[in-house]
Coordinates of C-alpha atoms in Angstrom, one line a residue:
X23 CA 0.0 0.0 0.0
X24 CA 1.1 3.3 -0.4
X25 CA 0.1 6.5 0.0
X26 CA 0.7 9.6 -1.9
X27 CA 0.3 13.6 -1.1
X28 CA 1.1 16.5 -3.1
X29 CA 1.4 19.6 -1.2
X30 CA 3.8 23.0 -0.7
X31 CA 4.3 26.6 -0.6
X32 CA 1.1 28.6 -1.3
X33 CA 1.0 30.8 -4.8
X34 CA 3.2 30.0 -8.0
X35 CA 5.2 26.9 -6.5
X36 CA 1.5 25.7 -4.3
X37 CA 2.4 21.4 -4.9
X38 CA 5.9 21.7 -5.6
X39 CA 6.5 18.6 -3.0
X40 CA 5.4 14.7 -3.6
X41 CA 5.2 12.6 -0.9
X42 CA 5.1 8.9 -1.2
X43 CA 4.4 6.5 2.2
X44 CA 4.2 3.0 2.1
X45 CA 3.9 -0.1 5.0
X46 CA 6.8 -0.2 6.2
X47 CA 7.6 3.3 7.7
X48 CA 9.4 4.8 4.8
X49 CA 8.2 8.3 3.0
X50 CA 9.9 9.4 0.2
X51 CA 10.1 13.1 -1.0
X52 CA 10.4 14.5 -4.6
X53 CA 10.8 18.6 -5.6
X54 CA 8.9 19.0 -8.6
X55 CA 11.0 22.0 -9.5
X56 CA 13.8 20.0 -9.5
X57 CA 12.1 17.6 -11.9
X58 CA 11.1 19.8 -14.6
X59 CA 14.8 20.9 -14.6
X60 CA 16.1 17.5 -14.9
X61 CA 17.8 16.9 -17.5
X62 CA 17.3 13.4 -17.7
X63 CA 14.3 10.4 -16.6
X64 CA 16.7 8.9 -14.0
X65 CA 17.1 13.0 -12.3
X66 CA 13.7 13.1 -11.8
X67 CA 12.9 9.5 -10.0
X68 CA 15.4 10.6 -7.4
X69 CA 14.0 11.4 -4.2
X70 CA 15.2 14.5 -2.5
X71 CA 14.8 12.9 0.8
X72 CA 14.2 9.9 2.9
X73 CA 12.5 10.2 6.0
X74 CA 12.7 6.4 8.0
X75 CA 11.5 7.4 11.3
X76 CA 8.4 5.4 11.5
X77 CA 8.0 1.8 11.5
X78 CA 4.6 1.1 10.6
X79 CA 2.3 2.0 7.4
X80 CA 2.3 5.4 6.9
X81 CA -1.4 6.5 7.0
X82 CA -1.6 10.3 7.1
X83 CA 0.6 12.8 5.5
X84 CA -0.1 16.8 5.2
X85 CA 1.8 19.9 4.2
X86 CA 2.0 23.1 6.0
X87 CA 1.0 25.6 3.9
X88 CA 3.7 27.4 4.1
X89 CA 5.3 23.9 2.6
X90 CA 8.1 24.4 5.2
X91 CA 6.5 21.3 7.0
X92 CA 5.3 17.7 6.3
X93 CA 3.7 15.8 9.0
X94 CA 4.3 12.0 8.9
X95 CA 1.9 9.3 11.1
X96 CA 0.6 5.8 11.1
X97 CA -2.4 4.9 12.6
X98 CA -1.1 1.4 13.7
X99 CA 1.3 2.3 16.5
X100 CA 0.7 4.5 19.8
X101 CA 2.2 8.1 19.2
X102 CA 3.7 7.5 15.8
X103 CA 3.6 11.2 14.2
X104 CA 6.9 13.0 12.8
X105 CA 7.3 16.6 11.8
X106 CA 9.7 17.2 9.0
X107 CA 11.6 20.4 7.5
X108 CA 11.0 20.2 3.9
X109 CA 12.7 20.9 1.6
X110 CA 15.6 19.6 3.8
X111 CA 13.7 16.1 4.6
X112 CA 15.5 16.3 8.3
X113 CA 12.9 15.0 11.0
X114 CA 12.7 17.2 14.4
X115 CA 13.8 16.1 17.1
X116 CA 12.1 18.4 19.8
X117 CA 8.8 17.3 19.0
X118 CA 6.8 15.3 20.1
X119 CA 8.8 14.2 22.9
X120 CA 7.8 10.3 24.6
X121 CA 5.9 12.0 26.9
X122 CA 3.2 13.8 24.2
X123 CA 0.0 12.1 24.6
X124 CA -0.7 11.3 21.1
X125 CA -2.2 7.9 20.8
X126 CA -2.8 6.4 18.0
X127 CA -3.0 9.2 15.6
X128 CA -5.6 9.1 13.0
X129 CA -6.0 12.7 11.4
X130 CA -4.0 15.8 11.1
X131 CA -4.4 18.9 9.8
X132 CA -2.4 22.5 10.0
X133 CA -4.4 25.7 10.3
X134 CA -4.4 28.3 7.7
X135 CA -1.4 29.8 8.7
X136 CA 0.7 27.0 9.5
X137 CA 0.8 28.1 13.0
X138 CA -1.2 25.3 14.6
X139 CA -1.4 21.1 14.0
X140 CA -4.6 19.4 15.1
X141 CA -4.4 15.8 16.2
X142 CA -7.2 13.2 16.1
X143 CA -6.6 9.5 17.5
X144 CA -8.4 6.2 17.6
X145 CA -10.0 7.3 21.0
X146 CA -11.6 9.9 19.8
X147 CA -9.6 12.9 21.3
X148 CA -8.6 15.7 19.2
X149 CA -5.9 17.9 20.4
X150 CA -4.7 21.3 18.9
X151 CA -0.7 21.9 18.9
X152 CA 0.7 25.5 18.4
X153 CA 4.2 25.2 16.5
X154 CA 6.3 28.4 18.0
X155 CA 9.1 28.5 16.1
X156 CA 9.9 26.2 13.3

């Protein structure tokens, strides 16, 4: 299975990323800008980044809409959500912590301005997140 999700910057460049999830934990990232420059087929396959963080099927990814962040989860595991820095790929560290009640996520989705992350789990809880400084 895998799942796929377009997303990035709002205006001109708006789903410059593609993300790609499958069952086993692994998303990878392409730039579409860097694949209309390519200058050859093998260029554009290339993923810009790998993010390996999770270790279960990958069954919610979302895009700021600033496109500066990609939220990774998978339903099957207890707390298995991962913000990354696009277009660097690299996964933060600072959050969420062990101690982050997440459960087993479900849903997510930023707010308009990028400045908030809403959580859903199995259990039914919702929980809204405010990113300070990313």
């Amino acid at each position: 299975m895998l799942l796929v999700k377009v997303g990035g910057v709002n205006g001109i460049n708006k789903n410059r990323f593609i993300a790609i999830g499958n069952n086993v934990g692994i998303v990878n990232v392409y730039d579409r800008l860097k694949a209309s420059s390519a200058s050859n087929s093998n260029e554009i396959r290339k993923p810009i980044g790998t993010v390996e963080n999770l270790v279960t099927t990958i069954s919610t990814i979302e895009f700021s809409p600033d496109g500066q962040i990609m939220c990774i989860a998978s339903r099957d595991k207890k707390d298995a959500l991962r913000l990354v820095h696009l277009p660097t790929c690299k996964v933060y560290s600072n959050w969420p912590t062990s101690g982050t009640p997440l459960g087993k996520v479900t849903a997510v989705c930023f707010s308009h301005g990028g400045e908030m992350l809403c959580t859903g789990n199995e259990a039914g809880k919702v929980r809204l997140w405010r990113l300070n400084h990313y």
